[in-house]
mmCIF file of C-alpha atoms and ligand atoms in Angstrom:
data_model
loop_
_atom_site.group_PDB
_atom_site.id
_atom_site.type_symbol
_atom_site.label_atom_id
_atom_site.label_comp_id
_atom_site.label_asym_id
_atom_site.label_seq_id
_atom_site.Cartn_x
_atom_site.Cartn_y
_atom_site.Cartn_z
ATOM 1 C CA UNK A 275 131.337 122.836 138.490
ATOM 2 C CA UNK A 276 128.347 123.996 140.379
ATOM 3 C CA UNK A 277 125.877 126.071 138.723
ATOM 4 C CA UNK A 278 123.766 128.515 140.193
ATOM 5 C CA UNK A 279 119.866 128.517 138.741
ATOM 6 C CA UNK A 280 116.908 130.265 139.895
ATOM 7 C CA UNK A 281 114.555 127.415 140.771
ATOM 8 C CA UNK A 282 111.517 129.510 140.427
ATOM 9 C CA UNK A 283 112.244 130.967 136.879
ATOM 10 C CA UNK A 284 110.394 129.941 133.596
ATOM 11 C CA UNK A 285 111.644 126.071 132.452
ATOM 12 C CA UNK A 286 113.045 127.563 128.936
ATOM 13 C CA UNK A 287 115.073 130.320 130.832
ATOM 14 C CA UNK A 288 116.465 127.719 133.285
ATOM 15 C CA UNK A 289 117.556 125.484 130.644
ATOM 16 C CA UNK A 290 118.696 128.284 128.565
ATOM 17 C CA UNK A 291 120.875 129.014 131.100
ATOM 18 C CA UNK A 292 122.492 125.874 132.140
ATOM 19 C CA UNK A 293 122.860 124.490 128.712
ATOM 20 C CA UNK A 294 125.501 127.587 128.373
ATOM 21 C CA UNK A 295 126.877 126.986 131.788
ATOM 22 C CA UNK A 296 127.638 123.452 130.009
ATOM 23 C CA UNK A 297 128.729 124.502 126.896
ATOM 24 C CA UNK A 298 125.717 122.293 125.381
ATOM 25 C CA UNK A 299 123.655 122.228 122.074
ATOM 26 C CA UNK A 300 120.497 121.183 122.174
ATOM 27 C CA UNK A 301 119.719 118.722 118.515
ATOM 28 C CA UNK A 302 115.946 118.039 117.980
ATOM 29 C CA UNK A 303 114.674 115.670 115.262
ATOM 30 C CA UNK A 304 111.544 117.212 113.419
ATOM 31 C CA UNK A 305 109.126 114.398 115.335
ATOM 32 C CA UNK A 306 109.773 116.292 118.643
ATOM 33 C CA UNK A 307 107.005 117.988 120.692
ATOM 34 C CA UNK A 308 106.370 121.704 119.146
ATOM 35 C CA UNK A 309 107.957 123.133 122.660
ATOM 36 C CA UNK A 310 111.527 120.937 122.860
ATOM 37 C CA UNK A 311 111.735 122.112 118.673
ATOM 38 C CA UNK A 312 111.624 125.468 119.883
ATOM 39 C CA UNK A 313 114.230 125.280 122.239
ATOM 40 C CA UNK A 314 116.595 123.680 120.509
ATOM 41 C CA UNK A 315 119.489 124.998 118.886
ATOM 42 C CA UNK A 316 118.918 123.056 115.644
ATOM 43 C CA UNK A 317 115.990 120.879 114.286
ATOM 44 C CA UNK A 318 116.191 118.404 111.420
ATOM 45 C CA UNK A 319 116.068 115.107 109.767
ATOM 46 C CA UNK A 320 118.530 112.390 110.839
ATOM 47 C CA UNK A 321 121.517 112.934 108.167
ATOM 48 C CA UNK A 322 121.137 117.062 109.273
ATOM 49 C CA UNK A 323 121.151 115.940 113.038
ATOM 50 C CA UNK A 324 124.441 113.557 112.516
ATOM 51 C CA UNK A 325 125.965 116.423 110.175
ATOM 52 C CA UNK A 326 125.742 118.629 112.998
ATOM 53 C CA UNK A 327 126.603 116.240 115.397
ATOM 54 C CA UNK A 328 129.988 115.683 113.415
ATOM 55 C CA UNK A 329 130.839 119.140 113.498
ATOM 56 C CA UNK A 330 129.668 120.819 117.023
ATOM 57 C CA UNK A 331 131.963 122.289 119.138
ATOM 58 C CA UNK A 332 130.106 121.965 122.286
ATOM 59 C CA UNK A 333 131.398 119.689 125.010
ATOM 60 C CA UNK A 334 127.679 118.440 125.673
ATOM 61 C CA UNK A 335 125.045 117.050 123.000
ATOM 62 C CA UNK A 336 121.505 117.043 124.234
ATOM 63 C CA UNK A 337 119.788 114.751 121.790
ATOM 64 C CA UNK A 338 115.962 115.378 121.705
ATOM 65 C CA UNK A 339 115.065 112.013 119.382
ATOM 66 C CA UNK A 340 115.571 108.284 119.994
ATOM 67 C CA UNK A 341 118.205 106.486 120.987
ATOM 68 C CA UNK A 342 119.836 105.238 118.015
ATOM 69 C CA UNK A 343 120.059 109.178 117.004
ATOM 70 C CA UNK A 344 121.825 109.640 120.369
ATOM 71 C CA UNK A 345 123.940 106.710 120.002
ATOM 72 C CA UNK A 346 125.215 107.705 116.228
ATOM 73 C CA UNK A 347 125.956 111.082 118.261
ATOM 74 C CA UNK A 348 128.613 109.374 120.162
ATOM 75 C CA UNK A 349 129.603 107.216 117.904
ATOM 76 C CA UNK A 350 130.923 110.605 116.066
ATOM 77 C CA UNK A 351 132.119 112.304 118.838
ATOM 78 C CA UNK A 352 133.409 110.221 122.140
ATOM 79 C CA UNK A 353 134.847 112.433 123.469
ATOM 80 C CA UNK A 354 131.823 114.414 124.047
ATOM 81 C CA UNK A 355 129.051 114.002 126.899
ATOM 82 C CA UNK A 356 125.722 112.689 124.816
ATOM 83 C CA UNK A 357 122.772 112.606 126.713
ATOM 84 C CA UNK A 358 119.143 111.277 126.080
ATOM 85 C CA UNK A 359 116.674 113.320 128.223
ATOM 86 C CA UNK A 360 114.539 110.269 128.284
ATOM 87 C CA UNK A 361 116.813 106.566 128.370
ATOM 88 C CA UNK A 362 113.123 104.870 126.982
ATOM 89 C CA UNK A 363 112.960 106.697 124.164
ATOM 90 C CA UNK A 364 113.763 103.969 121.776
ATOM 91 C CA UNK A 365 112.718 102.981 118.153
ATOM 92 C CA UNK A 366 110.956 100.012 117.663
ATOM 93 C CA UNK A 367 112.168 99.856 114.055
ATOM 94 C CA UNK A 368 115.425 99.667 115.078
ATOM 95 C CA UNK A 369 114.847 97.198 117.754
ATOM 96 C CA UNK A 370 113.783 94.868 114.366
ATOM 97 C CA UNK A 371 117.022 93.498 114.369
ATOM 98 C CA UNK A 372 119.870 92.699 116.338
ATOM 99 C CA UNK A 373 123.452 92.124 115.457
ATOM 100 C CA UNK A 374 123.446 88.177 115.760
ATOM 101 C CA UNK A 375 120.075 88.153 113.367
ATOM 102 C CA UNK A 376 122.209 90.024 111.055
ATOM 103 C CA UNK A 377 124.952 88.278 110.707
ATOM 104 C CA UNK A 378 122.742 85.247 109.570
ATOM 105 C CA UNK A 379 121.556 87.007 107.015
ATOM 106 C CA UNK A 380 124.773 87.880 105.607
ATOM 107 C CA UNK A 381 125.792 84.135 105.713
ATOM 108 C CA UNK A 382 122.947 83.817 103.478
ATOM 109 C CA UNK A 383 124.238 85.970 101.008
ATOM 110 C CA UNK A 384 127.962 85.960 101.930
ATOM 111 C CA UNK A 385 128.768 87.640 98.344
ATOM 112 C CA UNK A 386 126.364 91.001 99.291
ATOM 113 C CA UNK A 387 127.096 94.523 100.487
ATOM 114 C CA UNK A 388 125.009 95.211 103.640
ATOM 115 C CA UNK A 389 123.642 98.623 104.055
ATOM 116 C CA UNK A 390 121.785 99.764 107.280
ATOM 117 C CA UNK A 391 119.126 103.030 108.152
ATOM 118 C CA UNK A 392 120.392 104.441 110.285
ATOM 119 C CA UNK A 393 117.608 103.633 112.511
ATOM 120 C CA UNK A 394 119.556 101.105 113.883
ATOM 121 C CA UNK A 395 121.562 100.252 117.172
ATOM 122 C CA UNK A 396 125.341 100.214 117.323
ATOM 123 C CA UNK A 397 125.935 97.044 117.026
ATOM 124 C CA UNK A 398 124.099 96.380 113.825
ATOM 125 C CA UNK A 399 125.876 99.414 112.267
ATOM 126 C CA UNK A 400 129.166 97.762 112.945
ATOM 127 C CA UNK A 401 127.861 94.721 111.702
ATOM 128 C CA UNK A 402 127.194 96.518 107.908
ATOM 129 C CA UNK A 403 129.130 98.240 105.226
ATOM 130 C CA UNK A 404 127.837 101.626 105.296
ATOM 131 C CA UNK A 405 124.681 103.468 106.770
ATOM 132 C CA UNK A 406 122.059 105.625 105.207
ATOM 133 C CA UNK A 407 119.382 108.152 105.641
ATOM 134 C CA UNK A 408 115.661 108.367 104.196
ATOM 135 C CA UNK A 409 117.454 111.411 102.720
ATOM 136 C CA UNK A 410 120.373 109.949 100.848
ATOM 137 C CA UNK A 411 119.563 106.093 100.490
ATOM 138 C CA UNK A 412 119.286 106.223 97.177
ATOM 139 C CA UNK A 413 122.315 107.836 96.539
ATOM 140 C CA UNK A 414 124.410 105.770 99.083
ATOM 141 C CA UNK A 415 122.783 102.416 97.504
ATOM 142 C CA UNK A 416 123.066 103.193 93.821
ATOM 143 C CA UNK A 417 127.440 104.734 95.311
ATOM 144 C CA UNK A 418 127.683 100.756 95.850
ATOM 145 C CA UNK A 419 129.508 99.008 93.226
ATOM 146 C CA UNK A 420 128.325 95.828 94.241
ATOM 147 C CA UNK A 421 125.109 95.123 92.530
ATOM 148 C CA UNK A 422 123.876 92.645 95.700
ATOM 149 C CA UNK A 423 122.726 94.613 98.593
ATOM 150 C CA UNK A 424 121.146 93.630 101.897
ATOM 151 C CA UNK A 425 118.900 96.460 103.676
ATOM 152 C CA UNK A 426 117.848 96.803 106.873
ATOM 153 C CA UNK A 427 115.684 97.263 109.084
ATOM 154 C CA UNK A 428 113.078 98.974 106.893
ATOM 155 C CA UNK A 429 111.410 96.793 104.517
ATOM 156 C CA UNK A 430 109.266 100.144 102.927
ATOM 157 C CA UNK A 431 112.248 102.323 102.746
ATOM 158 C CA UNK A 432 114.288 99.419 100.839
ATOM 159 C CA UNK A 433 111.462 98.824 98.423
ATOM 160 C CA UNK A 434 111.341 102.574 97.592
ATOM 161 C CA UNK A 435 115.415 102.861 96.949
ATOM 162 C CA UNK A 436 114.602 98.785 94.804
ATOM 163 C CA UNK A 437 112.258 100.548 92.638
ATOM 164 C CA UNK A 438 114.783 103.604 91.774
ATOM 165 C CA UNK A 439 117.821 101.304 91.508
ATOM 166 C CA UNK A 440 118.854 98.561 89.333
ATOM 167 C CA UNK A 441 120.211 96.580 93.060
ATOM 168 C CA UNK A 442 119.401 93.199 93.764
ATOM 169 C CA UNK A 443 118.207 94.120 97.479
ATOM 170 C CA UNK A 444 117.400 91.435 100.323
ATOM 171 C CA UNK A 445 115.315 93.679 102.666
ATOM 172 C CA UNK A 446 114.574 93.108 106.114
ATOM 173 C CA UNK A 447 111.004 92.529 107.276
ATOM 174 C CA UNK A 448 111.199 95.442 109.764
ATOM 175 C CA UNK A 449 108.614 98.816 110.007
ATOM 176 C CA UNK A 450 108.056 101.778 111.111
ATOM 177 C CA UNK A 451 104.875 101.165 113.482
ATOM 178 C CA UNK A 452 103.585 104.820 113.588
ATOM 179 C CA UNK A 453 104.303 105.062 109.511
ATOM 180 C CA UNK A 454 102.427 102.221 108.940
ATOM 181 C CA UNK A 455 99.060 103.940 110.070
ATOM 182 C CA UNK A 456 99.531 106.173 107.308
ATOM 183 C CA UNK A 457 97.402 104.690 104.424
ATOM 184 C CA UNK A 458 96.053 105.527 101.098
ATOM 185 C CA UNK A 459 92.937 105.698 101.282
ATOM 186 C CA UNK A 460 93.185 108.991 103.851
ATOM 187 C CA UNK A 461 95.477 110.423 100.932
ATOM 188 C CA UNK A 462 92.253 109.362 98.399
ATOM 189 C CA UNK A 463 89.964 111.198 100.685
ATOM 190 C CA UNK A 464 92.217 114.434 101.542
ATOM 191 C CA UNK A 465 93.009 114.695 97.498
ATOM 192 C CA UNK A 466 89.244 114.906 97.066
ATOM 193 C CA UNK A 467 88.742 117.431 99.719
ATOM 194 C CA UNK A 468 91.545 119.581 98.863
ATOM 195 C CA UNK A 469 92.433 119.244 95.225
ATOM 196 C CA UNK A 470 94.544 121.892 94.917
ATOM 197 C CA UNK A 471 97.043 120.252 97.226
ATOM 198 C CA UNK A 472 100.090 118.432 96.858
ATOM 199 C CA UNK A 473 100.777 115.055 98.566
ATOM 200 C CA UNK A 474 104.183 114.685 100.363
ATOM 201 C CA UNK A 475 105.243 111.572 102.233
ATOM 202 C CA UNK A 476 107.794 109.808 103.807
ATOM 203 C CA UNK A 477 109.723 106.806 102.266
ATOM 204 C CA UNK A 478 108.704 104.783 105.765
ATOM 205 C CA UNK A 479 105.393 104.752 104.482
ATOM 206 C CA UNK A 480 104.036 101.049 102.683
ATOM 207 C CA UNK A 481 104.237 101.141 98.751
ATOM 208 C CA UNK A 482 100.649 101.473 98.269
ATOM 209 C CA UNK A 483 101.152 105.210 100.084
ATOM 210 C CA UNK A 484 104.464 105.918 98.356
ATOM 211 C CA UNK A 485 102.443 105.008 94.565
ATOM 212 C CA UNK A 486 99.784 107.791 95.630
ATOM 213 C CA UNK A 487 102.479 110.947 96.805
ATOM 214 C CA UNK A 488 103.953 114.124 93.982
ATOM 215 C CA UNK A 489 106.878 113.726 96.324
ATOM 216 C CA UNK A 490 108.208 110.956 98.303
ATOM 217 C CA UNK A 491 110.893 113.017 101.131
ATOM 218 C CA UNK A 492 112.843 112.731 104.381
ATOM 219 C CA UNK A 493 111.407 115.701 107.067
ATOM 220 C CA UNK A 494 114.188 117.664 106.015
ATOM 221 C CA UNK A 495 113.574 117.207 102.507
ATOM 222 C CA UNK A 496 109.649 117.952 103.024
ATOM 223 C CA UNK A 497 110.684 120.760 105.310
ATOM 224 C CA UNK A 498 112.338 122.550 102.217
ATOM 225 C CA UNK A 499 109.324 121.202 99.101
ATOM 226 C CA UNK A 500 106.976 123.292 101.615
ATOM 227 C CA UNK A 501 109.222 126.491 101.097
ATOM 228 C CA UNK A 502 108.627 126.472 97.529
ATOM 229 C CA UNK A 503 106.009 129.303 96.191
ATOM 230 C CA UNK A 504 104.441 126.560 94.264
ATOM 231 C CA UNK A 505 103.286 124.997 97.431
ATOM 232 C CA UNK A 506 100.378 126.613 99.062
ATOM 233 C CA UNK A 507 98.651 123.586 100.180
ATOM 234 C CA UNK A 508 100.308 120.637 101.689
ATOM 235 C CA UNK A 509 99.103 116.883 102.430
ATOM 236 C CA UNK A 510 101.883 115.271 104.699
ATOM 237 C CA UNK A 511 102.454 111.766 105.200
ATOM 238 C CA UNK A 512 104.681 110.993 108.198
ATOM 239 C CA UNK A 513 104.981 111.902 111.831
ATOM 240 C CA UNK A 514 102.580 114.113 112.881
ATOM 241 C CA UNK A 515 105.670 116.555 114.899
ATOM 242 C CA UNK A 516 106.604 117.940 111.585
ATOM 243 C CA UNK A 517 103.360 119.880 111.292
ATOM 244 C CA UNK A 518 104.779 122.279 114.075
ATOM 245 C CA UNK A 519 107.701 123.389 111.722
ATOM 246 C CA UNK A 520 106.042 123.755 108.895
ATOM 247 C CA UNK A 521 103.310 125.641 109.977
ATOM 248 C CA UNK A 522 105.902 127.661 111.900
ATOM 249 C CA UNK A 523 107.689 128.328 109.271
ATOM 250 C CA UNK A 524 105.187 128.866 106.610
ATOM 251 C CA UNK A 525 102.834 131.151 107.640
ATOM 252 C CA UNK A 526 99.936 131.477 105.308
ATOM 253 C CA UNK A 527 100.098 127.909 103.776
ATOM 254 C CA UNK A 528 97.735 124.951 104.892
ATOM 255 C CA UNK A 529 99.714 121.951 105.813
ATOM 256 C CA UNK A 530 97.005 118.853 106.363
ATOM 257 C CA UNK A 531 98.412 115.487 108.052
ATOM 258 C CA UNK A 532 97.496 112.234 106.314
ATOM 259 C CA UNK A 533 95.904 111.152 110.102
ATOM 260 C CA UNK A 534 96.725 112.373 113.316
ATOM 261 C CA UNK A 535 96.666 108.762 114.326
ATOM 262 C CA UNK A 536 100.466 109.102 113.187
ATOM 263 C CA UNK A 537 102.224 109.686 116.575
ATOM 264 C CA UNK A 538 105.394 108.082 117.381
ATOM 265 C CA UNK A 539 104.989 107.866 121.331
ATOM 266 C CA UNK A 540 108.844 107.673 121.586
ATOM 267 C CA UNK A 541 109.616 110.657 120.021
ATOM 268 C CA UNK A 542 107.092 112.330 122.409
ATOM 269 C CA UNK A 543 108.675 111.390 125.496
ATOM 270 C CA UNK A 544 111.293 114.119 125.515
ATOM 271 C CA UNK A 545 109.852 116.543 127.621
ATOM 272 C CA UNK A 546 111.059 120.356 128.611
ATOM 273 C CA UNK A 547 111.186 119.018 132.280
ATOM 274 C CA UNK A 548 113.137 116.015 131.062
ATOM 275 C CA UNK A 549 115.501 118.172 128.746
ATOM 276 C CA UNK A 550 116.163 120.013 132.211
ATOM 277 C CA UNK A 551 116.963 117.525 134.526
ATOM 278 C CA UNK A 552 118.901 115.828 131.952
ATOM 279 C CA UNK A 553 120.943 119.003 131.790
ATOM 280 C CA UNK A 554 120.989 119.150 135.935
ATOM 281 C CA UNK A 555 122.148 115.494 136.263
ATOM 282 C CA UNK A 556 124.347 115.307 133.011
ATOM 283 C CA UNK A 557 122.221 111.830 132.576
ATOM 284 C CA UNK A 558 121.217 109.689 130.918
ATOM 285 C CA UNK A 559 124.150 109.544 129.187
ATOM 286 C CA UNK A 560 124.362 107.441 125.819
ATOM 287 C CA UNK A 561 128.101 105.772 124.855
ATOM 288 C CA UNK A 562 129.282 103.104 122.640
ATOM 289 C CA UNK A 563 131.685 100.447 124.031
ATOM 290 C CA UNK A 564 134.748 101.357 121.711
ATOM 291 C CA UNK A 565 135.375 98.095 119.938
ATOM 292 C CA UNK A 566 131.745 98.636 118.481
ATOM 293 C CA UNK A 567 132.235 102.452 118.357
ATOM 294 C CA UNK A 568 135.185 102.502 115.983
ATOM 295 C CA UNK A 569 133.078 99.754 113.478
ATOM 296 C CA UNK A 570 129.884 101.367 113.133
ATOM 297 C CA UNK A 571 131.491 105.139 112.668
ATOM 298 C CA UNK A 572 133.315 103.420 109.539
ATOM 299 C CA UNK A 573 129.377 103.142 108.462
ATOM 300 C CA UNK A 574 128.550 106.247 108.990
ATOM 301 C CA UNK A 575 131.728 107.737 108.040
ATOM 302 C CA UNK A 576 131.672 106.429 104.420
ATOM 303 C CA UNK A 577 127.520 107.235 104.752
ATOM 304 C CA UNK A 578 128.509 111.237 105.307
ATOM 305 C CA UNK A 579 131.643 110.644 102.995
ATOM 306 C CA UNK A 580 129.285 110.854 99.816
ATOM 307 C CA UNK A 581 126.270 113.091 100.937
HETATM 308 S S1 SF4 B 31 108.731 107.445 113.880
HETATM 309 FE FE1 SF4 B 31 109.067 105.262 113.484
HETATM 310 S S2 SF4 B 31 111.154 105.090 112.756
HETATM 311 FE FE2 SF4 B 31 110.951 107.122 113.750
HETATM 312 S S3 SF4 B 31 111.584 106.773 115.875
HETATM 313 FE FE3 SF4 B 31 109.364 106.501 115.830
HETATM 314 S S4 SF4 B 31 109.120 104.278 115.498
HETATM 315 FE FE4 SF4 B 31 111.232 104.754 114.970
#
């Protein structure tokens, strides 16, 4: 099909335009740049964005996140065209482990269920039992009858769901690099500068930053604490691109990030241009080889099965 834009009009109209000419939704994860948010036809955490990617109707997914978000995309819907507007837009997290390391580790504990973040790649997904958010891991972990459990990648997610279950859990030595800037003693200072304020962060955060939060939350779940009338003032311990939305969204409230040294660099590669030309070329597309495809979506499956 050839499409017809106006070269010279403003970026948003342009992709406005062709993302209808291609029947395409645009997903953005809260960590995106305030701009690519904005344009997007919905913004959220990682179980929202697969959710929504299990139920479009488009023929095109435009993933504004990292790859493994792109890839669990396709894995629910290959029959659709899933592109990444930027194919280096990885997660180093996820990139923690591979499927062979995995499969050691379950020959180390052959009698344990393995559950993966979903910050993972493909491969490791097929490789475990069922997948989880920062949202629902909990709740997927404690769904387990098994009371063995290896976790990966993230080590400080896994301790957070070990301290609210009664599991036996093996975790993974992976991390979130940009979470791990967050520390506690910016959440000492910023509680004795703004005392009124709550402290919200993310379970990638270490333990030490988890012990010091009123509320440890997934973006989405932070996204709807800040709605409450309760909350006027907001410290917020994760990825600095969730400040956009919330101040967006909450006019009138003071939201205050932990440090602004928390930038994930990956997240910020998806640009407006890049959204654009992805659109134009219909590339970089993301797809799963199907043997690996139909494993991992059993993960994810049973993972949206109980949320
Ligand atoms: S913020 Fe951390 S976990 Fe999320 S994509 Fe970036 S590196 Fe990965």
């Amino acid at each position: 099909m050839t499409v017809h834009i106006d070269i010279d009009a403003p970026l948003t109209e342009r992709i406005l335009k062709l993302k209808k000419e291609r029947n395409a939704v645009i997903l953005a994860h809260n960590y995106q740049l305030g701009e690519v948010q904005d344009i997007a036809d919905f913004v959220g955490d990682s179980l929202e964005l697969s959710q929504n990617a299990a139920k479009t109707k488009a023929d095109v997914i435009v993933f504004c996140g990292v790859h493994f978000m792109a890839e669990t995309a396709s894995i629910l819907n290959p029959d659709k065209t899933v592109l990444l507007p930027d194919q280096h837009a990885g997660c180093p997290m996820a990139n923690m482990i591979n499927a062979r390391q995995l499969r050691e580790e379950k020959k180390k504990f052959p009698k344990a269920t393995t559950v993966c973040y979903i910050n993972t790649t493909a491969e490791v997904k097929a490789e475990s039992d069922i997948c989880c958010t920062s949202a629902n891991g909990v709740k997927v972990v404690e769904s387990i009858p098994n009371n063995e459990i290896i976790f990966v990648p993230d080590q400080y997610l896994g301790h957070f769901i070990s301290t609210k279950t009664r599991k036996t859990m093996h975790l993974w030595p992976g991390y979130c690099p940009t979470h791990a800037r967050i520390r506690a003693e910016d959440i000492t200072r910023l509680r004795s500068e703004y005392p009124n304020a709550k402290a919200v962060v993310h379970p990638e955060c270490r333990p030490e930053v988890i012990a010091m939060a009123d509320e440890v939350l997934s973006t989405g779940g932070i996204i709807r604490y800040a709605r409450r009338e309760d909350v006027k003032e907001l410290i917020v311990g994760t990825e600095l691109g969730i400040i956009h939305r919330l101040r967006k969204e909450n006019p009138g409230k003071r939201f205050i990030p932990v440090t602004e040294q928390a930038v994930c660099p990956n997240m910020k590669l998806i640009t407006l241009e890049k959204v654009l030309w992805s659109l134009e070329e219909m590339a970089p597309l993301v797809k799963v080889a199907e043997s690996i495809r139909v494993k991992a979506k059993a993960a994810v499956d049973k993972m949206l099965a109980i949320v």
